[in-house]
Each structure stands twice: as structure tokens, then as C-alpha cells.
Coordinates of C-alpha atoms and ligand atoms in Angstrom, one line a residue:
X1 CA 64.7 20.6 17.9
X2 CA 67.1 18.8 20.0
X3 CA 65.5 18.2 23.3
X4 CA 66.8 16.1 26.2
X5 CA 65.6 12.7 27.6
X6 CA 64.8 14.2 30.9
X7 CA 62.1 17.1 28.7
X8 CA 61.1 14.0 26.6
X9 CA 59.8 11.8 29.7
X10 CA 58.7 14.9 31.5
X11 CA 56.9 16.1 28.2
X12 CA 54.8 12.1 27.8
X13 CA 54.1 12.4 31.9
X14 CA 52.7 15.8 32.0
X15 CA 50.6 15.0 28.8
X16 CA 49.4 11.0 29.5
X17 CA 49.0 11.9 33.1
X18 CA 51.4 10.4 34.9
X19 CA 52.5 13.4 36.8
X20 CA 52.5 17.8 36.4
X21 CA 53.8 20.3 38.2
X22 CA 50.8 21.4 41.3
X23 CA 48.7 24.5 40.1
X24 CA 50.3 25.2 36.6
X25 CA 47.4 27.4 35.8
X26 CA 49.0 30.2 38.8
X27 CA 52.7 29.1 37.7
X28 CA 53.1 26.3 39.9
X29 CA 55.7 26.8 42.3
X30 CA 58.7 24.6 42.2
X31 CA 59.4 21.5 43.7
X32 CA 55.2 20.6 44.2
X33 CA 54.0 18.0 41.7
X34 CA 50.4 15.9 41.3
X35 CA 50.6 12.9 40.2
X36 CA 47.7 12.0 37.6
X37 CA 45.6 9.2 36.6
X38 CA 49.1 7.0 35.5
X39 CA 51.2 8.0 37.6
X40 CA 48.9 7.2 40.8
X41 CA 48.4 3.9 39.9
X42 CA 52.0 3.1 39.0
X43 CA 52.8 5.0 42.5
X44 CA 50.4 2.7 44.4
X45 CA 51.8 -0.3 42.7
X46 CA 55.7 0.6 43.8
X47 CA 54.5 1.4 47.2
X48 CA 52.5 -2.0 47.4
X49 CA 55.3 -4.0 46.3
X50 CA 57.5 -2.2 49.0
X51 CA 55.2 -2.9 51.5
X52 CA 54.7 -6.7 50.0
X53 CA 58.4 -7.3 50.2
X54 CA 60.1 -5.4 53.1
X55 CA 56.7 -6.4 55.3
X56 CA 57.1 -9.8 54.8
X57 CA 60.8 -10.0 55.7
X58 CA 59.6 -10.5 59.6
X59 CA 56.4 -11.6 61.1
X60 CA 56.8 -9.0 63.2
X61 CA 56.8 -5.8 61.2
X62 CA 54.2 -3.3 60.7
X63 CA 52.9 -0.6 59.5
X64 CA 51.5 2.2 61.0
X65 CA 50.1 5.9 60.0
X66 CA 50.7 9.1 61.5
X67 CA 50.5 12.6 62.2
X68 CA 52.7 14.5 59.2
X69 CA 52.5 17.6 61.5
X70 CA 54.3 17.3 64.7
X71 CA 55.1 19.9 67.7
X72 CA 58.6 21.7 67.7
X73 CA 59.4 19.8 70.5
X74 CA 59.7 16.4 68.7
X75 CA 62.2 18.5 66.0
X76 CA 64.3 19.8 69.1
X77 CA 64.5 16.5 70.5
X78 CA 65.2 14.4 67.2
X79 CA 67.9 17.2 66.1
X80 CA 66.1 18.8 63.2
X81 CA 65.6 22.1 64.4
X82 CA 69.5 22.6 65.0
X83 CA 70.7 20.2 62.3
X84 CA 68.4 20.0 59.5
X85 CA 70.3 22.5 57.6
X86 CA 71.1 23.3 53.8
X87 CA 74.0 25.7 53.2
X88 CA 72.1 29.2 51.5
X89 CA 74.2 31.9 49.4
X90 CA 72.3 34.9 47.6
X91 CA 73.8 36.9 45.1
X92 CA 75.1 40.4 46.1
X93 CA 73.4 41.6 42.6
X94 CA 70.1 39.8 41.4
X95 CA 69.7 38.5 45.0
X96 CA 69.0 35.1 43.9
X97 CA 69.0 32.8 46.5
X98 CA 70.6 29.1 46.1
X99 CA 72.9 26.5 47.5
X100 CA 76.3 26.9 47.4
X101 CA 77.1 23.4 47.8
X102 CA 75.1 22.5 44.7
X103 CA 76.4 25.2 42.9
X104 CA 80.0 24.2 43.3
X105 CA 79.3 20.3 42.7
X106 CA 77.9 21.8 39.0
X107 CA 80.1 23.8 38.2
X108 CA 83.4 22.1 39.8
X109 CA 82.0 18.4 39.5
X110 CA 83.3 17.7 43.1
X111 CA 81.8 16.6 46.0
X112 CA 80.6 19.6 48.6
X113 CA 78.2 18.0 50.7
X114 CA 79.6 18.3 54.2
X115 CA 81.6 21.2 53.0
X116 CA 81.7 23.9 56.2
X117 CA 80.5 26.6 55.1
X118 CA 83.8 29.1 55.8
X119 CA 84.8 26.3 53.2
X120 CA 82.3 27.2 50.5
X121 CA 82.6 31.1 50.6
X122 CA 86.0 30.3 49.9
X123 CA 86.1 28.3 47.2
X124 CA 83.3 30.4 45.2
X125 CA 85.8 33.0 45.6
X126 CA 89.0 31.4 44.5
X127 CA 87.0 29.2 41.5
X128 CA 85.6 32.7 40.5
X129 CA 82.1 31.3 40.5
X130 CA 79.2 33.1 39.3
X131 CA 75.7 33.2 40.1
X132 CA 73.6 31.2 37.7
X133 CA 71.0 34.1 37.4
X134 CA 72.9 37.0 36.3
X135 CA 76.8 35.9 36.3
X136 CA 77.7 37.9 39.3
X137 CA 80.5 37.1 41.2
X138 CA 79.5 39.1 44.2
X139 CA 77.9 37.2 47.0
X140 CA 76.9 37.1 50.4
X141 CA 78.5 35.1 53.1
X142 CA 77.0 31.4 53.4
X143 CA 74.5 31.1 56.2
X144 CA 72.6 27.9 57.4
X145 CA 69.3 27.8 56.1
X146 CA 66.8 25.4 57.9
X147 CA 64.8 23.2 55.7
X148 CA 62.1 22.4 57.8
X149 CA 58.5 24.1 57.1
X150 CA 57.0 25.4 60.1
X151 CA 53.4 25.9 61.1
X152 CA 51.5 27.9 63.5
X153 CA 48.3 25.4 64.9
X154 CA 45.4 26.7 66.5
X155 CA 44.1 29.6 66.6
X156 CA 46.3 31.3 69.0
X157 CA 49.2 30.6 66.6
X158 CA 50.9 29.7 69.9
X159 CA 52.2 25.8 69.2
X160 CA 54.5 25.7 66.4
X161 CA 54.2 22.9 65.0
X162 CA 56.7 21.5 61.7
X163 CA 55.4 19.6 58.7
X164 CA 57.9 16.6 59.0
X165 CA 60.6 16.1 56.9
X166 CA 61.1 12.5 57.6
X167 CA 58.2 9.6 58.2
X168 CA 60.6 8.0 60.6
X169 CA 59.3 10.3 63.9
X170 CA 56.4 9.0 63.7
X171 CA 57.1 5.2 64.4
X172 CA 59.8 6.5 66.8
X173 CA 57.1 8.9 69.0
X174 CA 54.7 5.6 68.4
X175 CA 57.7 3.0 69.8
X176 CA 56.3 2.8 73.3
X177 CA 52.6 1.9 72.8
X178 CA 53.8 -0.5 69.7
X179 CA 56.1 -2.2 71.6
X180 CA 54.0 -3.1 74.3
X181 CA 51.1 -3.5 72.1
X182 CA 53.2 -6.0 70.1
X183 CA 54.2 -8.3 73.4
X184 CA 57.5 -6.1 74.1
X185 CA 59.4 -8.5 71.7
X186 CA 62.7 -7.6 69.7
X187 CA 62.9 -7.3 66.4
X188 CA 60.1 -5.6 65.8
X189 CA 59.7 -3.1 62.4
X190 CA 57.0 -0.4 62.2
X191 CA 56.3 1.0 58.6
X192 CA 55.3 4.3 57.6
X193 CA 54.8 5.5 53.5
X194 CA 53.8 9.2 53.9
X195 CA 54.5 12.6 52.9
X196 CA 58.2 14.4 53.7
X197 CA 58.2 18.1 53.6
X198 CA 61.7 20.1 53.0
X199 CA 62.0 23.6 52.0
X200 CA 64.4 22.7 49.7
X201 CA 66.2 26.2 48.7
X202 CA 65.7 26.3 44.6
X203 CA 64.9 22.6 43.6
X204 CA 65.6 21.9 40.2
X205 CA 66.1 18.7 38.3
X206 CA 62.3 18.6 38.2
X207 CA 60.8 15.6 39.9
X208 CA 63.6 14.5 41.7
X209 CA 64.2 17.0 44.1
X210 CA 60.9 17.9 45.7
X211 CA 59.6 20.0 48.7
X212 CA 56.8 17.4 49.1
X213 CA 57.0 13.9 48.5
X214 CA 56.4 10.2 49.6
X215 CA 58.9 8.6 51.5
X216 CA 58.4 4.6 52.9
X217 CA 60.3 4.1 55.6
X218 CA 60.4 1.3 57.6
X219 CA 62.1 1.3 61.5
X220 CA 63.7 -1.8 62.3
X221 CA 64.0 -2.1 66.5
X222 CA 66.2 -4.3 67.8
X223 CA 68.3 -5.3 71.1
X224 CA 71.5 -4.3 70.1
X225 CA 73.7 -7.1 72.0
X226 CA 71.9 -9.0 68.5
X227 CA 73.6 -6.5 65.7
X228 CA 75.7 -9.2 64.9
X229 CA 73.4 -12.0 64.3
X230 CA 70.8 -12.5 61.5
X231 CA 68.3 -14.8 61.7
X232 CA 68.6 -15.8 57.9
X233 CA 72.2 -15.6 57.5
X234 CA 73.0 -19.0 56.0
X235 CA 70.7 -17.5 53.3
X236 CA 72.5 -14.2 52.1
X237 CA 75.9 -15.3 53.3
X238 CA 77.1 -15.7 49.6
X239 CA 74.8 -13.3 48.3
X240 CA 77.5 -10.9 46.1
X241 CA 76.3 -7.1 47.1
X242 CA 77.8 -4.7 44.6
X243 CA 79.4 -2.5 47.1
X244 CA 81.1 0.9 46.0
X245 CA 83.0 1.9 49.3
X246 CA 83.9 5.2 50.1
X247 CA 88.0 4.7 50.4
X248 CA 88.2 3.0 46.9
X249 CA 86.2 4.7 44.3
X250 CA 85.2 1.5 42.8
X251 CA 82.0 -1.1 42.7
X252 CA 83.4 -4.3 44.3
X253 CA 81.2 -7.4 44.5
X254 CA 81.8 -8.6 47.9
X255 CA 79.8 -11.3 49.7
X256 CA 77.9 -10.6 52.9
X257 CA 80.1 -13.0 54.4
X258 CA 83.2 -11.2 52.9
X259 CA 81.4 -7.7 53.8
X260 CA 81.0 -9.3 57.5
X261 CA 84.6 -10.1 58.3
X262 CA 86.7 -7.9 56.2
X263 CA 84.6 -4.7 56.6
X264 CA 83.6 -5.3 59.6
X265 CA 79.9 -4.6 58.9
X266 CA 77.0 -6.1 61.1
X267 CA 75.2 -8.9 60.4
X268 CA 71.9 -7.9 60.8
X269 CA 72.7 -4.5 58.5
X270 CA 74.4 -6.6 55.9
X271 CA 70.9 -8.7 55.7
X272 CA 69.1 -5.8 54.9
X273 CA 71.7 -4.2 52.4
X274 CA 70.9 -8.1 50.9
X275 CA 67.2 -7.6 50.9
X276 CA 67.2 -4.2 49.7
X277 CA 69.8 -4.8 46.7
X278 CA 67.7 -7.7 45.7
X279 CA 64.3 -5.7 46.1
X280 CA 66.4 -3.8 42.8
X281 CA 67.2 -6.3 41.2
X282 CA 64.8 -8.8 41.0
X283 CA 61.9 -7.1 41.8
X284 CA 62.2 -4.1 40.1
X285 CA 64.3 -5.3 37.7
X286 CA 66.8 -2.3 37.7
X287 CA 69.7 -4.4 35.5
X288 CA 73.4 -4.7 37.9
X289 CA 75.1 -2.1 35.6
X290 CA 73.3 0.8 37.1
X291 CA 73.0 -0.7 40.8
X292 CA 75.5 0.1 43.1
X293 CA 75.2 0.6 47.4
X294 CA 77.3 3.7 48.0
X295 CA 79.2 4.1 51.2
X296 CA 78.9 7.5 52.9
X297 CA 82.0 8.8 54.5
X298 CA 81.5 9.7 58.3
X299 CA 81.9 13.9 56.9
X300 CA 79.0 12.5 54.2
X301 CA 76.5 10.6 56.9
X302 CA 73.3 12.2 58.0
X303 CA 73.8 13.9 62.2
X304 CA 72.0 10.1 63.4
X305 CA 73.1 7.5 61.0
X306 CA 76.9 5.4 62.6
X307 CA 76.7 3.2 59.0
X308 CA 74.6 4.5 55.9
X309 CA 74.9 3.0 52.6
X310 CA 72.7 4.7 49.9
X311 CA 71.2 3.3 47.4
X312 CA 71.9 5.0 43.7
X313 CA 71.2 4.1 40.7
X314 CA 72.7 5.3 37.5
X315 CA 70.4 7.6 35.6
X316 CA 70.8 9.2 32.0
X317 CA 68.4 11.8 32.6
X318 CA 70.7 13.1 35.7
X319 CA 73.9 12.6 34.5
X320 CA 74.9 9.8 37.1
X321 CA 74.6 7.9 40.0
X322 CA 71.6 9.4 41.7
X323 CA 70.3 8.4 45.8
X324 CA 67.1 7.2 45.4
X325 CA 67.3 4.9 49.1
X326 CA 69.5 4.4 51.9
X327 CA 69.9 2.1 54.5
X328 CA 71.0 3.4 58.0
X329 CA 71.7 2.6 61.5
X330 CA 70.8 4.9 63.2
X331 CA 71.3 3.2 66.6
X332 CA 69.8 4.3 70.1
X333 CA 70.4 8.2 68.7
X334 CA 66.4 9.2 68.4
X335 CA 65.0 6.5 71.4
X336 CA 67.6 8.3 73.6
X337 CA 67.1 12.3 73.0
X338 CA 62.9 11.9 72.7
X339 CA 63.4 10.0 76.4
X340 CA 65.4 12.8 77.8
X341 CA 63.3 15.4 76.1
X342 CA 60.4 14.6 76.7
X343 CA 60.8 12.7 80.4
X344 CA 58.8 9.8 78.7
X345 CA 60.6 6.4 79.5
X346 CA 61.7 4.5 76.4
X347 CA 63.8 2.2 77.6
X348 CA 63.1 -1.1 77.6
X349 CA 63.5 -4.1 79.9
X350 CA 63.9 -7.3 77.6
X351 CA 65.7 -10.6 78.0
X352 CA 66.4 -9.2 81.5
X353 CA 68.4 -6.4 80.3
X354 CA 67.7 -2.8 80.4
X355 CA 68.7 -0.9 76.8
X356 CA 67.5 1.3 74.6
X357 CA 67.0 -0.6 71.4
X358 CA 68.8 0.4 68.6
X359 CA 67.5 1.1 65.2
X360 CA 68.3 -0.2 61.0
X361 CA 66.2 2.2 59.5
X362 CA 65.6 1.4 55.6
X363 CA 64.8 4.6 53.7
X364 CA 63.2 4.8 50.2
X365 CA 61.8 7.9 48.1
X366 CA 58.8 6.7 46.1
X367 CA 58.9 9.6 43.8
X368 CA 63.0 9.4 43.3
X369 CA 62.3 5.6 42.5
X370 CA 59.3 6.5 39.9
X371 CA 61.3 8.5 38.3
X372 CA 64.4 6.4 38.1
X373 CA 62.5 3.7 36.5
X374 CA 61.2 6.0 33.8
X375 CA 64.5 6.1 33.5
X376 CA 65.7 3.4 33.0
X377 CA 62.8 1.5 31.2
X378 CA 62.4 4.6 28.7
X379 CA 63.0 3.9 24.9
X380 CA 63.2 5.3 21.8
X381 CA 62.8 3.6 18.0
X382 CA 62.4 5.1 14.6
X383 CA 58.7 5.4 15.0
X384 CA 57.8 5.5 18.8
X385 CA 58.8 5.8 22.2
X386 CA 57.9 3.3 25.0
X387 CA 58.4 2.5 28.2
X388 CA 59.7 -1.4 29.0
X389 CA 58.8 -1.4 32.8
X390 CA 58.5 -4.5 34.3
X391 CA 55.0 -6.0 34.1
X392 CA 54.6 -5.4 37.7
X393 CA 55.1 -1.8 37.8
X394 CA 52.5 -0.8 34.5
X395 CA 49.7 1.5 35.2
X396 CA 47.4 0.0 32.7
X397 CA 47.9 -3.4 32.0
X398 CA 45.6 -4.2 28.7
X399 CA 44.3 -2.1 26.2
X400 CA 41.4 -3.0 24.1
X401 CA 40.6 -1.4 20.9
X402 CA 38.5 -2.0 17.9
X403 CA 39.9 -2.1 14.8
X404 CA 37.5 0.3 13.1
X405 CA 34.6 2.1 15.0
X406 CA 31.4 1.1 13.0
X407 CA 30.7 -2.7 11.8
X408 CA 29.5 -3.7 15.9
X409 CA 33.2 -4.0 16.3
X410 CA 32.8 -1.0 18.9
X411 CA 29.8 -2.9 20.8
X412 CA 32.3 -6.3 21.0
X413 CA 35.1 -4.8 22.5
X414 CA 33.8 -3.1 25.5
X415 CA 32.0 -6.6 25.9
X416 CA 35.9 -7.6 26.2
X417 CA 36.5 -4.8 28.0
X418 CA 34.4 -5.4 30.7
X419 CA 35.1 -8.7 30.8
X420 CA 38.6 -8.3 31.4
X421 CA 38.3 -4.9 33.8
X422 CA 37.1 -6.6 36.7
X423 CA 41.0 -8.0 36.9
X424 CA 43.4 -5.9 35.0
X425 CA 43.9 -2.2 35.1
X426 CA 42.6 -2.3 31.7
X427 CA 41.6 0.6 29.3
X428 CA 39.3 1.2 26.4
X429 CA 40.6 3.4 23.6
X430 CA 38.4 3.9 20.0
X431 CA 39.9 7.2 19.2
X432 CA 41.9 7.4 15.9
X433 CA 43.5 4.6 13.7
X434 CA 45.1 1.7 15.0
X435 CA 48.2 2.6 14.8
X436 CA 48.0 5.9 16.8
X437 CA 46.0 3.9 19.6
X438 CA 48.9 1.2 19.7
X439 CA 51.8 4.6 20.3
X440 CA 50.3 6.1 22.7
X441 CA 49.7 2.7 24.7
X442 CA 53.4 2.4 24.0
X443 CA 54.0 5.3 25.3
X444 CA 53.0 4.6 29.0
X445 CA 53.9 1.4 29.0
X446 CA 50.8 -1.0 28.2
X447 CA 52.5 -4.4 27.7
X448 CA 49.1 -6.1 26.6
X449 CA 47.1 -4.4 23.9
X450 CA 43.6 -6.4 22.1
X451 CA 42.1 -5.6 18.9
X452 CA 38.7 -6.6 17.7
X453 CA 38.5 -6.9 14.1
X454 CA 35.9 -8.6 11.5
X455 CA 37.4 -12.5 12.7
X456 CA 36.5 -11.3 16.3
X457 CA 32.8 -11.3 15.2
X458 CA 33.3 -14.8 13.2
X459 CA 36.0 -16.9 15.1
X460 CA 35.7 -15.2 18.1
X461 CA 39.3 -14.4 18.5
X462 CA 41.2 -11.2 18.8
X463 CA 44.5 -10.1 18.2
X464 CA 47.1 -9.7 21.1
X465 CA 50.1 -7.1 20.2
X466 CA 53.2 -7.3 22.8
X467 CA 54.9 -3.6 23.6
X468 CA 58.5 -5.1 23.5
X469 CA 58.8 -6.3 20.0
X470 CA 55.3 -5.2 18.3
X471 CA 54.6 -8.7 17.4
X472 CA 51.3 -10.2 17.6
X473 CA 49.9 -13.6 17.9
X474 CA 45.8 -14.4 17.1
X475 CA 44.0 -15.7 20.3
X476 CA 40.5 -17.2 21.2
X477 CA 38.4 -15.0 23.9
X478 CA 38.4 -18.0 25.8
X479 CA 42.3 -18.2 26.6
X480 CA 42.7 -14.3 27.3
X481 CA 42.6 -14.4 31.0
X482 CA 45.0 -16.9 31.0
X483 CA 47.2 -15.6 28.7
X484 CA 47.0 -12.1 29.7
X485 CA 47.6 -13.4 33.6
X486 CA 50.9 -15.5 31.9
X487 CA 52.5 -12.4 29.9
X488 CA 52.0 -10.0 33.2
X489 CA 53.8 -12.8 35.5
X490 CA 56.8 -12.6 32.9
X491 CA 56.0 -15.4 30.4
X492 CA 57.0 -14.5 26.4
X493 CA 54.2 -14.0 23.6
X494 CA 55.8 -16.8 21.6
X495 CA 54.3 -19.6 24.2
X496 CA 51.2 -18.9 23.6
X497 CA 50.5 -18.9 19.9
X498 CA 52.2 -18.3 16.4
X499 CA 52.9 -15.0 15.4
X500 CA 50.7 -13.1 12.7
X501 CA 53.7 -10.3 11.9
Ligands
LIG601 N1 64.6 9.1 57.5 C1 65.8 9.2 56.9 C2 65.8 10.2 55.8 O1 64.8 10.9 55.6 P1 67.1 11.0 53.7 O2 68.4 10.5 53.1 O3 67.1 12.5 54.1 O4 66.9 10.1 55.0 C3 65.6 9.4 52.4 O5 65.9 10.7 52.8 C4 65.1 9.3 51.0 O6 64.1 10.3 50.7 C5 66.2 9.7 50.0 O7 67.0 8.6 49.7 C6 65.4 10.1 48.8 O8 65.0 9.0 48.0 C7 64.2 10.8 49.4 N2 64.3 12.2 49.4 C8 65.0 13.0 50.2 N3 64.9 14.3 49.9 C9 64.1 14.4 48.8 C10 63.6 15.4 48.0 N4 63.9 16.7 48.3 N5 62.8 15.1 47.0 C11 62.5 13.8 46.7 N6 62.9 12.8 47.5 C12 63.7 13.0 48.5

């Protein structure tokens, strides 16, 4: 049976437990997904290298944790309530319900967006589209469909509350006490990686589009006399970013510097487009050919954002470039409406001038990304599949097996087990032959795998099989640590010993 790379990866992370669809024994209802033993740890490691790199950028970032429900109020105020909106259509006939932007982007391979929605009713009409349910071309007129989920708290059911659909309130309704808590000094960046809840209308393309997911998010505050300036310039001037610009349809490398005086782009944005594009690339490891930083058009931008540049990647499994980030400046737009809403005053007096400070807001979904790099780093050869993710990214980092289980080989690996546990994400497998051990290591990812034979029990050493090219190199206990802790910072199997196949 012919089945597509996006069944095949979903098929190996619903059955190693990297992630499955939320209460599959009722059904599960779309768009909800757990992530399992995997697919938490690989989670926690993206979200700790996020937090290790954008962090770090200034001493003066943070990161907090909040509330994920928040009063109405906050939603009136930040534009959610009136805004937040996804165009809805239901079908005259089956009365499905789903969006007609989406639907027209499918079927017409054009971009619908910021469509209005008089504009949609009429081009379903004219294109003669039909409902993807029953093939009705009868429908209802468009209507705006709010994708917020609201709440009723306490038991009066009288304060409606909203489960947020963005982390980004919460460092904006914390700005006062931080800033004052942090010396009132500009920049300043407060972190939140959290759950986002959208009601998105009929989610498909399985774990990318969710109705609950993780989003790290970090608020950068800053005067906005200083959008011009960045403190490490000098450093990214020539830095190429691989820009794909909304008026030429093309990816253009273009230096910040370029990017600064041609496109007239802020300095302080173009940093973090810098940081962010090389978070990709050399952290992650995503290679150029599928990077690019997409301009939004001002019909395209999100109600706050005056520049926003997503970040997409180019994925097999979804046919295309795919957002999995953005980066947006989002200037004085939610300071200013939660100070007049709620009478609170969030202004600030700093370098003897009064402002609101403005706001870079860098945007990532952690459950877009973890998908993306499965991805990306998914492979397929004669006899296996594997994932090639980049050392720092693997759930389980060594495997240790013995070769048979009888002749104390059994008894002498979990001695190497346990020694090595302590350090690694490390796991102990002893069901089935070799070989079937090694695949199914290979098929989450494991770059280091150990087997104990009958020389382990003479020589003391074992032999250490690389994921990348199967080949495998005989080492003594003694070196392991530092062997293992070489491979996992990037170093090649061939430094450390001849190979045995
Ligand atoms: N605070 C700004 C904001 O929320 P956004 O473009 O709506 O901006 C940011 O969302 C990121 O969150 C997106 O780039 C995407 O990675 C992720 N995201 C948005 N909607 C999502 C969904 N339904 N499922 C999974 N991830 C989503």
C-alpha cells in the first residue's frame, strides 16, 4: 500500500510514543494531541534550547509564567474579542462546517488569507466549488467565526473568562510590576512557553494545526526613539538573511546592512530576524534550501503587527513552505489599549521621556517546529527508516543492548546501562534480535546504540553502532563517556576508533 510520508511519521509517533491524538479510546476530537514518552523529551529539549538561545541574547530578558485563563476584559482590550476571527461557511446540504479561505487556497492554490469575506462567497460561487463532505455546491453566506474558547469561572458563571490564544498577554498584563521590578530599564524581554487555545473551525493536517498547543514567545520592550539602533550591529551587519519579500516572489539573500538601508527595516528588528534565522540554521540545523523569512503584505499582517516576517520552512509532508515562527513589531498597539481599558497607567518615564514602549515580539510554535523537524530529518532506506535529527534534539541519546539474553550478557549491560543513565537519556532494550533492537532505535532517532557481546565479558569493550551510516567501531568501557559526550557534540565515529563493518 502506497501511504504518504506525513501517515508514515504519524504512524512511528503514535506507535514509539512521540505523540497521539488526546483520548483515542472516545474518538479523540480533532486538533488535541498528547505527546508521549519521546515526544516530551524531544519537546523539552526544543523548548530548552529556545529558552538557552533567545534568553541569553540580553542580560536582561526573562521569563515568566502565567495565567492561560484571562478575563474578557484583557481580550476586549488587546482586540481579540472583535478581531480574532476565522472566516466560517457551512454547507447548505450536509451542514458541514469549514473555512472558506482554506477551502479556496486547496482547491484554487491561491492565497485567501485576508480575503473579505463578500470576497469569498463570491469566488466559491464563480470557481463552482464544492463542499469537501458531500460535493454540494450550495452554501451559506460566510460569517465571522471567533476563534477564542470562552469560559464561565466561578460558580455564578458570571466572569467570562477566555482560554488565551496567545502567551504574549500575559507578559503584557505583567509589564508594569516587571518593569519596575527590573530597575525600569529599556530593553528589557519577558519570556513565556505556554499553552495557546484556538477553536480552530475543522483542523486538519494533523499535528500542525491544533486547538491546543505550545507557543514560546518572548516580548522584547524597548524605548522606541532606539528602533534604529542595535547594540550588536557590527556583528550581524553582513550576516546574509534569506529574505523572500512580499513584492518579488523570490528568496533574495540580502545583508542586514543591505536589509537596513534599502528596505528600510529597523535595526533592532533586523537583529532579531539575524538571531532567529541563525537559531534555524545552526542550531537546529534546518539546511538554507528549506529556510526562508517571508514578508507578510500589510492585507496579510496580523490586526497589531506594523512589520511581520514569518518564519517557514519548506516541508514535504505539507506540500510547501509552512509558518512555523514569526517575528513582529508589534509597537505601542497592546501597552496603549490595556492603559486605556483598564485606567492602569503603563506608560513609562525613562531617559526623561514619557512613551509607551514599543514591542519586537518573537513568536515560535513548539509543536509546528517538532513536527517540521520530523520532517525534515525523516529517512527512508531499503531496510529501515530513521530519523537524522541533530544530536541536540534526540529523545534518547544511547541505547544499550546485549547481544543475546542468556550468557550474563544481560547482567553486564544494565551495569553499562546504569552507568551511563545518570548522564544521557539512555535506554535499555533486550527484546528481540539485534537487528530489530537497532530499527526501532533508528526509528526515533537514537544516534548512539552499545552492544554487549561475549568480548564485552573478556576485553571489556563493547560495540558502538552510529544511526547515520550503520557503521560501528569496538570501544573500551573506559572511553564511553567520552566518546559518547564527543559524537552528541557533533564529532564523527571515525575519530574515535577503526571501524569493525
Ligand atoms: N503572539 C503572536 C501570535 O500568536 P500567531 O502567528 O498567531 O502569532 C504564532 O502564532 C505561532 O504559533 C505560529 O507561527 C505557529 O507556529 C503557532 N500556531 C499558531 N496557530 C497554531 C495552531 N492552530 N496550531 C499549532 N500552532 C499554531
Amino acid at each position: 500500500m502506497n501511504i504518504s510520508k506525513s501517515e508514515k511519521i504519524t504512524n512511528i509517533a503514535t506507535k514509539r510514543g512521540f505523540f497521539f491524538p488526546t483520548a483515542e479510546i472516545y474518538n479523540a476530537i480533532s486538533g488535541f494531541w498528547t505527546y508521549g514518552h519521546l515526544g516530551t523529551l524531544m519537546k523539552r529539549k526544543f523548548e530548552n534550547l529556545w529558552r538557552d538561545y533567545f534568553l541569553k541574547l540580553n542580560d536582561n530578558f526573562y521569563e515568566i509564567e502565567g495565567s492561560n485563563i484571562l478575563p474578557q476584559k484583557v481580550f476586549k482590550a488587546s482586540g481579540h474579542l472583535d478581531h480574532f476571527n476565522d472566516p466560517l461557511t457551512e454547507c447548505r446540504k450536509c451542514h458541514f462546517r469549514f473555512r472558506a479561505d482554506q477551502l479556496i487556497e486547496d482547491e484554487l492554490n491561491i492565497n485567501a488569507e485576508e480575503y473579505p469575506l463578500e470576497k469569498l462567497d463570491k469566488i466559491l460561487k464563480k470557481e463552482k466549488l464544492s463542499c469537501p463532505k458531500c460535493s454540494s455546491q450550495d452554501f451559506q453566506k460566510t460569517k465571522s467565526f471567533n476563534m477564542m474558547f470562552d469560559l464561565k469561572v466561578g460558580s455564578t458563571g458570571t466572569e467570562i473568562s477566555y482560554l488565551s490564544p496567545e502567551t504574549a498577554q500575559n507578559p503584557f498584563l505583567s509589564f508594569k510590576r516587571e518593569y519596575y521590578a527590573l530597575r525600569e530599564t529599556l530593553p528589557f524581554g519577558l519570556a513565556k512557553i505556554g499553552k495557546a487555545f484556538r477553536n480552530e473551525i475543522s483542523p486538519r493536517q494533523g499535528f500542525f494545526r491544533l486547538r491546543e498547543f505550545t507557543q514560546a514567545e518572548l516580548q522584547i520592550f524597548f524605548n522606541p526613539d532606539k528602533l534604529d539602533e542595535a547594540e550588536s550591529w557590527n556583528k550581524i551587519k553582513n550576516y546574509k538573511l534569506q529574505l523572500y519579500l512580499s513584492k518579488n516572489n523570490k528568496i533574495t539573500l540580502t545583508s542586514c546592512e543591505n536589509a537596513n538601508k534599502k528596505l528600510n527595516l529597523p535595526k533592532l528588528y533586523l537583529y532579531y530576524l539575524a538571531k532567529t534565522q541563525q537559531f534555524y540554521l545552526d542550531t537546529l540545523k534546518i539546511p538554507k534550501a528549506k529556510f526562508r523569512l517571508r514578508e507578510l503584505s500589510e492585507k496579510e499582517r496580523a490586526f497589531y503587527n506594523k512589520i511581520h516576517f514569518d518564519i517557514e520552512l519548506d516541508l514535504e509532508t505539507l506540500k510547501g513552505w509552512k509558518e512555523v515562527a514569526g517575528i513582529h513589531y508589534r509597537t505601542d498597539y497592546d501597552l496603549e489599549k490595556h492603559q486605556k481599558a483598564s485606567g492602569e497607567k503603563l506608560e513609562v518615564l525613562n531617559e526623561g521621556k514619557r512613551f509607551f514602549p514599543h514591542v519586537i515580539e518573537l513568536s515560535f510554535g513548539v509543536d509546528r517546529n517538532i513536527w517540521s523537524l520530523l520532517d525534515i530529518f525523516f529517512k527512508e532506506e531499503k531496510e529501515r527508516t530513521l530519523f537524522t535529527l541533530p544530536t541536540n534534539l534526540v529523545p534518547v541519546e544511547v541505547a544499550v543492548f546485549p547481544l543475546v539474553n542468556k550468557d550474563n550478557l544481560p547482567k553486564r549491560a544494565i551495569e553499562v546501562y546504569n552507568s551511563l543513565k545518570d548522564k544521557y537519556q539512555t535506554f535499555y532494550d533486550f527484546k528481540g534480535a539485534i537487528g530489530k533492537m537497532y530499527r526501532r532505535m533508528d526509528e526515533i532517532g537514537c544516534p548512539i546504540m552499545l552492544t554487549i557481546d561475549h568480548q564485552t565479558l573478556k576485553n571489556n569493550t563493547v560495540t558502538l553502532r552510529e544511526i547515520k551510516t550503520m557503521k560501528q567501531i569496538r570501544i573500551n568501557i573506559k572511553k564511553l563517556e567520552s566518546t559518547i559526550e564527543q559524537i552528541l557534540q557533533g564529532q564523527k565515529l571515525n575519530k574515535f576508533g577503526k571501524y569493525i563493518s
